Coordinates of C-alpha atoms and ligand atoms in Angstrom, one line a residue:
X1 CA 3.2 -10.7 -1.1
X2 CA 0.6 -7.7 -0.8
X3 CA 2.3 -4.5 0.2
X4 CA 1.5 -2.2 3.0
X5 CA 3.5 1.4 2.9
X6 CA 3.0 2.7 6.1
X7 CA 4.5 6.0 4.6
X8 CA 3.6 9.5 3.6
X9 CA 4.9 9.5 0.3
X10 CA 5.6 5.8 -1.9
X11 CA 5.3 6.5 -5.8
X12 CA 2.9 4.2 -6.3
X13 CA 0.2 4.6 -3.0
X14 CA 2.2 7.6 -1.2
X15 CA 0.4 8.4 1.8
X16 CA -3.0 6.5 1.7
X17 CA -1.8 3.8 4.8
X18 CA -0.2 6.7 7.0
X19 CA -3.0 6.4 9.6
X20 CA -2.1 2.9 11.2
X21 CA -5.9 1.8 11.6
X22 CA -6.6 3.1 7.7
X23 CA -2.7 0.3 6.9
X24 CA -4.3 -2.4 9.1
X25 CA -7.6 -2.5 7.3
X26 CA -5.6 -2.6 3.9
X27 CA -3.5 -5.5 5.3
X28 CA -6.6 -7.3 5.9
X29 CA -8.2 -6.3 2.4
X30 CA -5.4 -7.9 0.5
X31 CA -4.9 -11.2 2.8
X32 CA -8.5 -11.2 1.7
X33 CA -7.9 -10.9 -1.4
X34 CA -5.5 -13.6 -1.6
X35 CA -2.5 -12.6 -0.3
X36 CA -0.1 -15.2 1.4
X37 CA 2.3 -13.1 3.0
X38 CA 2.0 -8.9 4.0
X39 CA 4.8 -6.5 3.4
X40 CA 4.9 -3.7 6.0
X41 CA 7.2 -0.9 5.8
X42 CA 7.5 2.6 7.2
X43 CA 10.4 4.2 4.5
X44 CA 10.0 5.3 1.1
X45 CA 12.8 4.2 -1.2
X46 CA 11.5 6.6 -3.8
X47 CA 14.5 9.0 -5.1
X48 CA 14.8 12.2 -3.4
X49 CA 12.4 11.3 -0.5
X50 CA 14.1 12.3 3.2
X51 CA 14.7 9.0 5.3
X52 CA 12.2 9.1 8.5
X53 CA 14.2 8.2 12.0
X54 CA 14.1 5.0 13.3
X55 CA 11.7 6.2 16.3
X56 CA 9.1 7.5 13.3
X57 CA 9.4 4.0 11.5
X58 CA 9.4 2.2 14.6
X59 CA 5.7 4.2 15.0
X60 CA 4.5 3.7 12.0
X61 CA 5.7 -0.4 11.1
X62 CA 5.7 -1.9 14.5
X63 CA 1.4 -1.5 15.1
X64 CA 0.3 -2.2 12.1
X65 CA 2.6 -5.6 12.3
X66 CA 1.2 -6.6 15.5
X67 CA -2.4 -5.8 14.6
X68 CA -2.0 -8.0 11.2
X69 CA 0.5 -10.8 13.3
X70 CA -2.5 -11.1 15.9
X71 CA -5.1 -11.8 12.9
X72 CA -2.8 -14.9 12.5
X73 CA -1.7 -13.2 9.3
X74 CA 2.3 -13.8 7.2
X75 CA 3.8 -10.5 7.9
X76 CA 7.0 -9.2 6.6
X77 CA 9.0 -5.9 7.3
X78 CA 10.2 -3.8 4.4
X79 CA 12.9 -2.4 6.7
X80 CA 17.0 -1.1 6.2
X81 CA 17.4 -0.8 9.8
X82 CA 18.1 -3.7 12.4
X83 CA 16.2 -2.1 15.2
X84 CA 13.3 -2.0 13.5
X85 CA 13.6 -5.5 11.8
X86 CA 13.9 -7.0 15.2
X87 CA 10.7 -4.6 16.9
X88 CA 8.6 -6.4 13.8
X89 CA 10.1 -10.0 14.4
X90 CA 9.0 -9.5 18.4
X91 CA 5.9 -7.7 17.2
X92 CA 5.4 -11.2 15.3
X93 CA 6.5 -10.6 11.5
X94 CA 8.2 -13.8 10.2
X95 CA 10.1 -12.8 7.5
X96 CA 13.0 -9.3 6.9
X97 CA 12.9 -7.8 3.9
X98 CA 15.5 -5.6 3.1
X99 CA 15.9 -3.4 -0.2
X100 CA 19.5 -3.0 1.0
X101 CA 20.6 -6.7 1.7
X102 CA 22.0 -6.2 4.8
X103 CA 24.4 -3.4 3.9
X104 CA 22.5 -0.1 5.0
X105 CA 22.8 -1.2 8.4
X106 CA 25.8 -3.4 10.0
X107 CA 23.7 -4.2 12.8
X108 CA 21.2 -6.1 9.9
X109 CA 23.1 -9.6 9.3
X110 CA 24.0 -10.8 12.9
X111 CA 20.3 -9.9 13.5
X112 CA 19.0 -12.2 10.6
X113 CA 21.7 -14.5 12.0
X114 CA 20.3 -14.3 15.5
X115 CA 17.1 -14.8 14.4
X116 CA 16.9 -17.1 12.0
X117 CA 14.3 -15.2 10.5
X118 CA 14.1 -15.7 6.0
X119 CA 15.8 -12.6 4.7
X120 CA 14.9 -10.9 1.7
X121 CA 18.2 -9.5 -0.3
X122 CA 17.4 -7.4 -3.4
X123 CA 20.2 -5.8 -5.4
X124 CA 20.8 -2.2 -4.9
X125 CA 23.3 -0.7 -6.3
X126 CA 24.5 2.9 -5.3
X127 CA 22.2 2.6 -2.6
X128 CA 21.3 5.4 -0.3
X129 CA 24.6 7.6 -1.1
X130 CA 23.9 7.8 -4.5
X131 CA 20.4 6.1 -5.6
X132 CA 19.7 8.3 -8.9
X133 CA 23.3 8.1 -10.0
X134 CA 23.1 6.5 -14.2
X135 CA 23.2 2.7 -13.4
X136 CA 25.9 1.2 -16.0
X137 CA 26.0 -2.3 -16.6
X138 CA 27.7 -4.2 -19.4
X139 CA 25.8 -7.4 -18.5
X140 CA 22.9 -6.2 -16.6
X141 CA 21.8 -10.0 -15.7
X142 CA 25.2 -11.7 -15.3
X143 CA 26.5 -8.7 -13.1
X144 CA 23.0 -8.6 -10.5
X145 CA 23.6 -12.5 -10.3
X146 CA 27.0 -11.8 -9.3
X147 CA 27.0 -9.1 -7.1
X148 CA 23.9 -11.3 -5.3
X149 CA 26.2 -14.2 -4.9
X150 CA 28.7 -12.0 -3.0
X151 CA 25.6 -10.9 -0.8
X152 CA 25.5 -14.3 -0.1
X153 CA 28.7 -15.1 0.7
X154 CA 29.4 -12.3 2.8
X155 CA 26.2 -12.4 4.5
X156 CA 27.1 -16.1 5.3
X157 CA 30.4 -15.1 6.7
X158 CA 28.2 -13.1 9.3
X159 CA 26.6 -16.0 10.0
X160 CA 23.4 -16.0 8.0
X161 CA 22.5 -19.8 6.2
X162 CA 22.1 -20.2 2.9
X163 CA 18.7 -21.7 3.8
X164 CA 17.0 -18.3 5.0
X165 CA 18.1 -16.1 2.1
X166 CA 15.5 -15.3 -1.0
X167 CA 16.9 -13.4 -3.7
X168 CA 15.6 -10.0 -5.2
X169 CA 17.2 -9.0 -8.3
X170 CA 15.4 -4.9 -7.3
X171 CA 13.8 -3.9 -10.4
X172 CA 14.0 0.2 -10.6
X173 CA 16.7 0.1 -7.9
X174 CA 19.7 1.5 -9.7
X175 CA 18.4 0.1 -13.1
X176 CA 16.5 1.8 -15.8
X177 CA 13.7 0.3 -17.7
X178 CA 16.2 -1.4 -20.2
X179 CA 18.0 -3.4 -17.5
X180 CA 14.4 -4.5 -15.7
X181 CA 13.1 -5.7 -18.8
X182 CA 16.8 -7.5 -19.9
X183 CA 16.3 -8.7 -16.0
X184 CA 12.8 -9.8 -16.3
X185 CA 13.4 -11.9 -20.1
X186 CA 17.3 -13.4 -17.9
X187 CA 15.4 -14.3 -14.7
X188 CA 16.1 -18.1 -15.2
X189 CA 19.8 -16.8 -14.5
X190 CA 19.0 -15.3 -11.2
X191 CA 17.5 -18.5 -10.4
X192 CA 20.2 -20.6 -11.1
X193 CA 21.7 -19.2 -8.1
X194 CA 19.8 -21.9 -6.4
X195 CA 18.3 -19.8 -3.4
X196 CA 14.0 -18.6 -3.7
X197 CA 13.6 -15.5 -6.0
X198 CA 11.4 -12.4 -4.9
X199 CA 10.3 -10.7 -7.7
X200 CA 8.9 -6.9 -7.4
X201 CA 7.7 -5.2 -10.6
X202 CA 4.1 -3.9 -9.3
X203 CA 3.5 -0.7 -10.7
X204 CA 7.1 0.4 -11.0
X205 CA 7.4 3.3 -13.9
X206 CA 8.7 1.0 -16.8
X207 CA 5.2 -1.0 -16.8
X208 CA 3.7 2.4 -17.7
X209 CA 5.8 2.5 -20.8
X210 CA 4.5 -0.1 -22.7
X211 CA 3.7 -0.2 -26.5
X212 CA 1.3 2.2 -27.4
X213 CA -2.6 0.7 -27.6
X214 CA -4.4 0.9 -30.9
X215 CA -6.1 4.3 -31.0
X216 CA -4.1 5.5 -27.4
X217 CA -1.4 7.9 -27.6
X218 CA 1.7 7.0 -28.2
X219 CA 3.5 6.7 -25.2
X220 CA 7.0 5.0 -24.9
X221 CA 8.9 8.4 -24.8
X222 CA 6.7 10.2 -23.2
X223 CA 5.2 10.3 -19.6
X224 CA 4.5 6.9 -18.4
X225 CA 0.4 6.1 -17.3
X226 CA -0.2 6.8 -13.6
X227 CA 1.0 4.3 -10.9
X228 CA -2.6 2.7 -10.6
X229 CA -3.1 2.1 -14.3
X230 CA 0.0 -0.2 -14.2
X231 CA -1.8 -3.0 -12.5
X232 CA -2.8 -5.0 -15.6
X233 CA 1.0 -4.8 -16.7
X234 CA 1.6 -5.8 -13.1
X235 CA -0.4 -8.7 -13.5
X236 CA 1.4 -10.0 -16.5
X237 CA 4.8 -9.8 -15.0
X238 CA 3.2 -11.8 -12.2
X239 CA 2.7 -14.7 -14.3
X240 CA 5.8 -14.2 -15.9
X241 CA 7.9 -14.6 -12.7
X242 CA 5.1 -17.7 -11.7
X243 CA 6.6 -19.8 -14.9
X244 CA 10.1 -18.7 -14.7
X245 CA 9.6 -20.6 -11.1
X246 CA 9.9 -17.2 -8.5
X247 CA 9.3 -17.7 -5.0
X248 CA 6.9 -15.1 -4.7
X249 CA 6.1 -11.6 -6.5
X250 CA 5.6 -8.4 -4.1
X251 CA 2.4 -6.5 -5.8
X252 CA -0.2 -3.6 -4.5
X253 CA -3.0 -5.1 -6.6
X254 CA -3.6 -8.8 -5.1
X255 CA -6.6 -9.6 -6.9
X256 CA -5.3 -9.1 -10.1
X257 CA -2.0 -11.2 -9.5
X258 CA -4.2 -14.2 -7.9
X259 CA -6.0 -14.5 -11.1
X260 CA -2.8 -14.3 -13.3
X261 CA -1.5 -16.8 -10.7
X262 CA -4.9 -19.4 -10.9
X263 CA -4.5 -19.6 -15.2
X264 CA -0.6 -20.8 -14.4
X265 CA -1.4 -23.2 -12.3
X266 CA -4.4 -24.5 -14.4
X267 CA -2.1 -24.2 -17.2
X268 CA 0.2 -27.1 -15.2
X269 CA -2.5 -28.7 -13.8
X270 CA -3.8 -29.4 -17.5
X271 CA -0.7 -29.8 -19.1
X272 CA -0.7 -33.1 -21.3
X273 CA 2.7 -35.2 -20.3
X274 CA 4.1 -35.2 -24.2
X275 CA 6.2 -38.5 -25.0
X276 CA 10.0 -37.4 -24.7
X277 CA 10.6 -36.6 -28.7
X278 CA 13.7 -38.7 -28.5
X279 CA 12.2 -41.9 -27.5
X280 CA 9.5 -41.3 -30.2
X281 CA 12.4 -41.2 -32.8
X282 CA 14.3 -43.9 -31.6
X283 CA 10.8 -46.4 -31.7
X284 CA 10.4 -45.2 -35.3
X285 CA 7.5 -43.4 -37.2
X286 CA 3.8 -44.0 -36.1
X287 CA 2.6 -46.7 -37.5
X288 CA 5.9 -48.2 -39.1
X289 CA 6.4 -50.9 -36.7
X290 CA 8.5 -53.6 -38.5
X291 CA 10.2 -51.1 -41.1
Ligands
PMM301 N1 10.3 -2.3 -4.2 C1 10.0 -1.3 -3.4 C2 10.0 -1.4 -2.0 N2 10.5 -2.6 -1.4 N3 11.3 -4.8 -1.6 C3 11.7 -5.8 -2.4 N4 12.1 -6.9 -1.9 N5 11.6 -5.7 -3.8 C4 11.2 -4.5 -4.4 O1 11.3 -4.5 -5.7 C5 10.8 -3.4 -3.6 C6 10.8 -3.6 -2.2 C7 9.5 0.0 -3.9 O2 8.1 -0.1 -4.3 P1 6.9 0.5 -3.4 O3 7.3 2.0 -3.1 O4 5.7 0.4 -4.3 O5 6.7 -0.3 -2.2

Protein backbone atom coordinates (compact mmCIF):
# COMPACT_ATOMS: atom_id res chain seq x y z
CA UNK A 1 0.00 0.00 0.00
CA UNK A 2 1.88 3.30 -1.22
CA UNK A 3 0.66 6.36 0.62
CA UNK A 4 -0.56 9.57 -0.77
CA UNK A 5 -1.04 12.56 1.90
CA UNK A 6 -2.98 14.90 0.31
CA UNK A 7 -2.05 17.26 3.33
CA UNK A 8 -0.07 20.36 4.23
CA UNK A 9 1.76 19.05 6.93
CA UNK A 10 2.37 14.80 7.53
CA UNK A 11 5.74 14.14 9.49
CA UNK A 12 7.07 12.20 7.16
CA UNK A 13 6.17 14.03 3.39
CA UNK A 14 4.16 17.16 4.99
CA UNK A 15 3.04 19.21 2.26
CA UNK A 16 4.68 17.85 -0.98
CA UNK A 17 1.09 16.18 -2.54
CA UNK A 18 -1.05 19.37 -1.47
CA UNK A 19 -1.52 20.42 -5.15
CA UNK A 20 -4.02 17.54 -6.34
CA UNK A 21 -2.25 17.22 -9.86
CA UNK A 22 1.44 17.23 -8.05
CA UNK A 23 -0.69 13.79 -5.34
CA UNK A 24 -1.99 12.24 -8.64
CA UNK A 25 1.37 12.00 -10.35
CA UNK A 26 2.80 10.54 -7.06
CA UNK A 27 -0.04 7.93 -6.99
CA UNK A 28 0.93 6.95 -10.36
CA UNK A 29 4.78 6.90 -9.46
CA UNK A 30 4.39 4.41 -6.73
CA UNK A 31 1.68 1.97 -8.59
CA UNK A 32 4.57 2.14 -10.84
CA UNK A 33 6.74 1.32 -8.69
CA UNK A 34 4.96 -1.62 -7.46
CA UNK A 35 2.36 -0.71 -5.44
CA UNK A 36 -0.84 -2.85 -5.30
CA UNK A 37 -3.08 -0.72 -3.51
CA UNK A 38 -2.97 3.57 -2.97
CA UNK A 39 -3.61 5.15 0.27
CA UNK A 40 -5.22 8.67 -0.09
CA UNK A 41 -5.93 10.85 2.69
CA UNK A 42 -6.51 14.52 3.33
CA UNK A 43 -5.77 14.67 7.45
CA UNK A 44 -2.69 14.64 9.29
CA UNK A 45 -2.76 12.41 12.41
CA UNK A 46 0.51 14.05 13.39
CA UNK A 47 0.25 15.37 17.26
CA UNK A 48 -0.74 18.90 17.57
CA UNK A 49 -1.73 19.36 13.85
CA UNK A 50 -5.44 21.26 13.60
CA UNK A 51 -8.05 18.78 11.99
CA UNK A 52 -9.13 20.33 8.31
CA UNK A 53 -13.16 20.37 7.86
CA UNK A 54 -14.77 17.87 6.12
CA UNK A 55 -15.43 20.28 2.95
CA UNK A 56 -11.35 20.95 2.90
CA UNK A 57 -10.74 17.02 2.99
CA UNK A 58 -13.52 16.34 0.82
CA UNK A 59 -11.33 18.93 -1.68
CA UNK A 60 -8.30 17.61 -1.30
CA UNK A 61 -9.12 13.26 -1.09
CA UNK A 62 -12.06 12.98 -3.32
CA UNK A 63 -9.92 14.22 -7.03
CA UNK A 64 -7.06 12.72 -6.47
CA UNK A 65 -9.18 9.30 -5.79
CA UNK A 66 -11.02 9.61 -8.93
CA UNK A 67 -8.06 10.63 -11.02
CA UNK A 68 -6.03 7.39 -9.63
CA UNK A 69 -9.68 5.10 -9.63
CA UNK A 70 -10.00 6.15 -13.47
CA UNK A 71 -6.32 4.87 -14.13
CA UNK A 72 -7.89 1.50 -13.06
CA UNK A 73 -5.74 1.82 -9.98
CA UNK A 74 -6.53 -0.02 -5.92
CA UNK A 75 -7.40 3.17 -4.10
CA UNK A 76 -7.99 3.36 -0.42
CA UNK A 77 -9.07 6.47 1.75
CA UNK A 78 -7.09 7.25 4.87
CA UNK A 79 -10.26 8.92 6.25
CA UNK A 80 -11.99 9.34 10.18
CA UNK A 81 -15.01 10.83 8.77
CA UNK A 82 -18.02 8.82 7.05
CA UNK A 83 -18.90 11.54 4.56
CA UNK A 84 -15.77 11.57 3.13
CA UNK A 85 -15.27 7.68 3.22
CA UNK A 86 -18.39 7.35 1.24
CA UNK A 87 -17.43 10.55 -1.48
CA UNK A 88 -14.03 8.22 -2.03
CA UNK A 89 -16.10 4.85 -2.36
CA UNK A 90 -18.46 6.75 -5.15
CA UNK A 91 -15.35 8.54 -6.42
CA UNK A 92 -14.27 4.67 -6.85
CA UNK A 93 -11.83 3.82 -3.90
CA UNK A 94 -12.38 0.17 -2.81
CA UNK A 95 -11.17 -0.03 0.38
CA UNK A 96 -11.76 2.59 4.16
CA UNK A 97 -9.05 3.02 6.05
CA UNK A 98 -9.62 4.36 9.21
CA UNK A 99 -6.77 5.23 11.94
CA UNK A 100 -9.77 5.52 14.36
CA UNK A 101 -11.65 2.11 13.68
CA UNK A 102 -14.88 3.45 13.29
CA UNK A 103 -15.03 5.36 16.56
CA UNK A 104 -14.14 9.13 15.50
CA UNK A 105 -17.23 9.20 13.61
CA UNK A 106 -20.65 7.28 14.49
CA UNK A 107 -21.75 7.74 11.11
CA UNK A 108 -18.38 5.40 10.06
CA UNK A 109 -19.66 1.57 10.83
CA UNK A 110 -23.25 1.55 9.22
CA UNK A 111 -21.33 3.15 6.31
CA UNK A 112 -18.81 0.24 6.07
CA UNK A 113 -21.86 -1.86 6.75
CA UNK A 114 -23.78 -0.34 3.91
CA UNK A 115 -21.16 -0.63 1.77
CA UNK A 116 -19.62 -3.62 2.13
CA UNK A 117 -16.47 -1.90 1.43
CA UNK A 118 -12.93 -3.88 3.44
CA UNK A 119 -12.29 -1.70 6.45
CA UNK A 120 -9.14 -0.91 7.84
CA UNK A 121 -9.19 -0.74 11.93
CA UNK A 122 -5.90 0.21 13.59
CA UNK A 123 -5.69 0.67 17.29
CA UNK A 124 -5.76 4.10 18.67
CA UNK A 125 -5.86 4.72 21.89
CA UNK A 126 -6.70 8.22 23.42
CA UNK A 127 -7.52 9.12 20.03
CA UNK A 128 -8.27 12.70 19.02
CA UNK A 129 -9.08 13.98 22.76
CA UNK A 130 -6.02 13.13 24.04
CA UNK A 131 -3.44 11.63 21.32
CA UNK A 132 0.02 12.74 23.15
CA UNK A 133 -1.28 11.66 26.52
CA UNK A 134 1.82 8.78 27.99
CA UNK A 135 0.45 5.48 26.57
CA UNK A 136 0.58 2.88 29.57
CA UNK A 137 0.34 -0.66 28.85
CA UNK A 138 1.18 -3.52 31.06
CA UNK A 139 0.96 -5.92 28.11
CA UNK A 140 1.44 -3.78 25.18
CA UNK A 141 0.65 -6.85 22.66
CA UNK A 142 -2.02 -8.86 24.63
CA UNK A 143 -3.94 -5.48 25.47
CA UNK A 144 -3.87 -3.99 21.38
CA UNK A 145 -5.14 -7.69 20.50
CA UNK A 146 -7.80 -7.23 22.88
CA UNK A 147 -9.04 -3.99 22.59
CA UNK A 148 -9.01 -4.90 18.49
CA UNK A 149 -11.24 -7.86 19.22
CA UNK A 150 -13.75 -5.52 20.91
CA UNK A 151 -13.45 -3.36 17.70
CA UNK A 152 -14.55 -6.21 16.18
CA UNK A 153 -17.27 -7.24 18.06
CA UNK A 154 -18.81 -3.94 18.40
CA UNK A 155 -18.24 -3.03 14.92
CA UNK A 156 -20.07 -6.39 14.01
CA UNK A 157 -22.96 -5.45 16.22
CA UNK A 158 -23.38 -2.40 13.76
CA UNK A 159 -23.51 -4.65 11.21
CA UNK A 160 -20.07 -4.78 9.73
CA UNK A 161 -18.80 -8.78 8.74
CA UNK A 162 -16.06 -10.24 10.02
CA UNK A 163 -15.06 -10.84 6.43
CA UNK A 164 -14.34 -7.00 5.49
CA UNK A 165 -12.28 -6.09 8.57
CA UNK A 166 -8.18 -6.06 8.39
CA UNK A 167 -6.50 -5.32 11.46
CA UNK A 168 -3.94 -2.54 12.30
CA UNK A 169 -2.25 -2.82 15.48
CA UNK A 170 -1.24 1.62 14.80
CA UNK A 171 2.36 1.73 15.43
CA UNK A 172 3.23 5.41 16.98
CA UNK A 173 -0.63 5.82 17.68
CA UNK A 174 -0.67 6.16 21.49
CA UNK A 175 2.47 3.89 21.76
CA UNK A 176 6.08 4.85 22.23
CA UNK A 177 8.92 3.22 20.45
CA UNK A 178 9.16 0.38 23.22
CA UNK A 179 5.50 -0.78 22.67
CA UNK A 180 6.07 -0.72 18.54
CA UNK A 181 9.05 -2.64 18.75
CA UNK A 182 7.40 -5.20 21.64
CA UNK A 183 4.31 -5.00 18.88
CA UNK A 184 6.45 -5.61 15.94
CA UNK A 185 8.70 -8.91 17.72
CA UNK A 186 4.36 -10.19 19.21
CA UNK A 187 2.80 -9.63 15.69
CA UNK A 188 2.07 -13.47 15.36
CA UNK A 189 -0.34 -12.52 18.38
CA UNK A 190 -2.23 -9.95 16.42
CA UNK A 191 -2.60 -12.38 13.86
CA UNK A 192 -3.99 -14.96 15.71
CA UNK A 193 -6.96 -12.90 15.82
CA UNK A 194 -7.73 -14.60 12.50
CA UNK A 195 -8.75 -11.47 10.42
CA UNK A 196 -5.77 -9.79 7.60
CA UNK A 197 -3.18 -7.56 9.43
CA UNK A 198 -2.14 -4.02 8.02
CA UNK A 199 1.01 -3.17 9.15
CA UNK A 200 2.31 0.67 9.03
CA UNK A 201 5.86 1.32 10.27
CA UNK A 202 7.17 3.51 7.20
CA UNK A 203 9.28 6.11 8.47
CA UNK A 204 7.60 6.47 11.75
CA UNK A 205 10.24 8.21 14.47
CA UNK A 206 11.26 4.86 16.27
CA UNK A 207 13.02 3.56 12.90
CA UNK A 208 15.21 6.67 13.21
CA UNK A 209 16.47 5.39 16.51
CA UNK A 210 18.26 2.49 15.63
CA UNK A 211 21.64 1.25 16.96
CA UNK A 212 24.23 3.55 16.22
CA UNK A 213 26.45 2.63 12.82
CA UNK A 214 30.05 1.99 13.14
CA UNK A 215 31.81 5.40 12.96
CA UNK A 216 28.08 7.40 12.98
CA UNK A 217 27.10 9.21 16.00
CA UNK A 218 25.49 7.68 18.51
CA UNK A 219 22.05 8.19 18.33
CA UNK A 220 19.42 6.13 20.35
CA UNK A 221 18.85 9.09 22.91
CA UNK A 222 19.26 11.66 20.83
CA UNK A 223 17.29 13.18 17.84
CA UNK A 224 16.14 10.52 15.59
CA UNK A 225 17.56 10.65 11.56
CA UNK A 226 15.13 12.63 9.34
CA UNK A 227 11.88 11.06 8.08
CA UNK A 228 13.38 10.16 4.55
CA UNK A 229 16.48 8.44 5.93
CA UNK A 230 14.16 5.85 7.64
CA UNK A 231 13.35 4.11 4.37
CA UNK A 232 16.01 1.33 4.62
CA UNK A 233 14.65 0.61 8.24
CA UNK A 234 11.27 0.85 6.61
CA UNK A 235 12.24 -1.71 4.25
CA UNK A 236 13.33 -4.17 6.91
CA UNK A 237 10.23 -3.97 8.87
CA UNK A 238 8.50 -4.70 5.53
CA UNK A 239 9.87 -8.04 5.31
CA UNK A 240 9.48 -8.58 8.78
CA UNK A 241 5.67 -8.14 8.63
CA UNK A 242 5.90 -10.32 4.90
CA UNK A 243 7.10 -13.51 7.15
CA UNK A 244 5.15 -12.97 10.12
CA UNK A 245 2.27 -13.51 7.27
CA UNK A 246 0.67 -9.50 7.28
CA UNK A 247 -1.83 -8.66 4.76
CA UNK A 248 -0.19 -5.81 3.48
CA UNK A 249 2.34 -3.06 4.93
CA UNK A 250 1.39 0.79 4.20
CA UNK A 251 4.92 2.52 3.21
CA UNK A 252 6.06 5.98 1.33
CA UNK A 253 9.05 4.28 -0.28
CA UNK A 254 7.54 1.41 -2.72
CA UNK A 255 10.59 0.51 -4.37
CA UNK A 256 12.39 -0.31 -1.45
CA UNK A 257 9.58 -2.54 0.17
CA UNK A 258 9.07 -4.42 -3.40
CA UNK A 259 12.63 -5.49 -3.21
CA UNK A 260 12.45 -6.51 0.58
CA UNK A 261 9.18 -8.18 -0.54
CA UNK A 262 10.88 -10.17 -3.95
CA UNK A 263 13.98 -11.82 -1.43
CA UNK A 264 10.80 -13.27 0.91
CA UNK A 265 9.15 -14.65 -1.58
CA UNK A 266 12.34 -16.18 -3.34
CA UNK A 267 13.27 -17.20 0.06
CA UNK A 268 9.80 -19.52 -0.06
CA UNK A 269 9.94 -20.13 -3.46
CA UNK A 270 13.54 -21.88 -2.73
CA UNK A 271 12.80 -23.23 0.45
CA UNK A 272 13.90 -27.05 0.56
CA UNK A 273 10.76 -29.16 2.11
CA UNK A 274 13.02 -30.66 5.26
CA UNK A 275 11.81 -34.34 6.29
CA UNK A 276 9.51 -33.74 9.47
CA UNK A 277 12.45 -34.35 12.27
CA UNK A 278 10.11 -36.77 14.02
CA UNK A 279 9.61 -39.11 11.31
CA UNK A 280 13.37 -39.11 10.72
CA UNK A 281 13.76 -40.26 14.41
CA UNK A 282 11.16 -42.73 14.55
CA UNK A 283 12.80 -44.56 11.02
CA UNK A 284 16.08 -44.55 12.92
CA UNK A 285 19.65 -43.13 12.21
CA UNK A 286 20.92 -42.72 8.48
CA UNK A 287 22.22 -45.55 7.43
CA UNK A 288 21.24 -47.99 10.43
CA UNK A 289 18.45 -49.78 8.72
CA UNK A 290 18.24 -53.16 10.49
CA UNK A 291 19.71 -51.96 13.95
N1 LIG B 1 -0.20 5.81 9.95
C1 LIG B 1 -0.41 7.06 9.53
C2 LIG B 1 -1.57 7.39 8.80
N2 LIG B 1 -2.49 6.43 8.51
N3 LIG B 1 -3.20 4.19 8.60
C3 LIG B 1 -3.01 2.93 9.02
N4 LIG B 1 -3.92 1.98 8.74
N5 LIG B 1 -1.89 2.58 9.73
C4 LIG B 1 -0.94 3.48 10.09
O1 LIG B 1 0.02 3.10 10.77
C5 LIG B 1 -1.11 4.84 9.66
C6 LIG B 1 -2.28 5.15 8.91
C7 LIG B 1 0.58 8.13 9.83
O2 LIG B 1 1.64 8.12 8.95
P1 LIG B 1 1.80 9.16 7.72
O3 LIG B 1 1.57 10.54 8.29
O4 LIG B 1 3.18 8.95 7.22
O5 LIG B 1 0.79 8.84 6.67
Amino acid sequence: MGIVNVTPDSFSDGGRWLDPTAAVAHGRALAAQGADLLDVGGESTRPGSTRPSEAEELDRVVPVVEALAGDGLLVSVDTMRAAVAAAALRAGAVLVNDVSGGLADEAMPELVASTGAPFVVMHWRGLLTDPSAEPHYDDVVAEVRAELEQRVDALATAGVSRGQIILDPGLGFSKDAGHNWTLLAGMEEILAIGLPVLLGASRKRFLGRLPARPGAPVNPGGTPTPAPERDAATAATSLLAAQAGCWAVRVHDVAATRDALGVEEMRRRHARTHPNPTALHTRGPVGGAGR
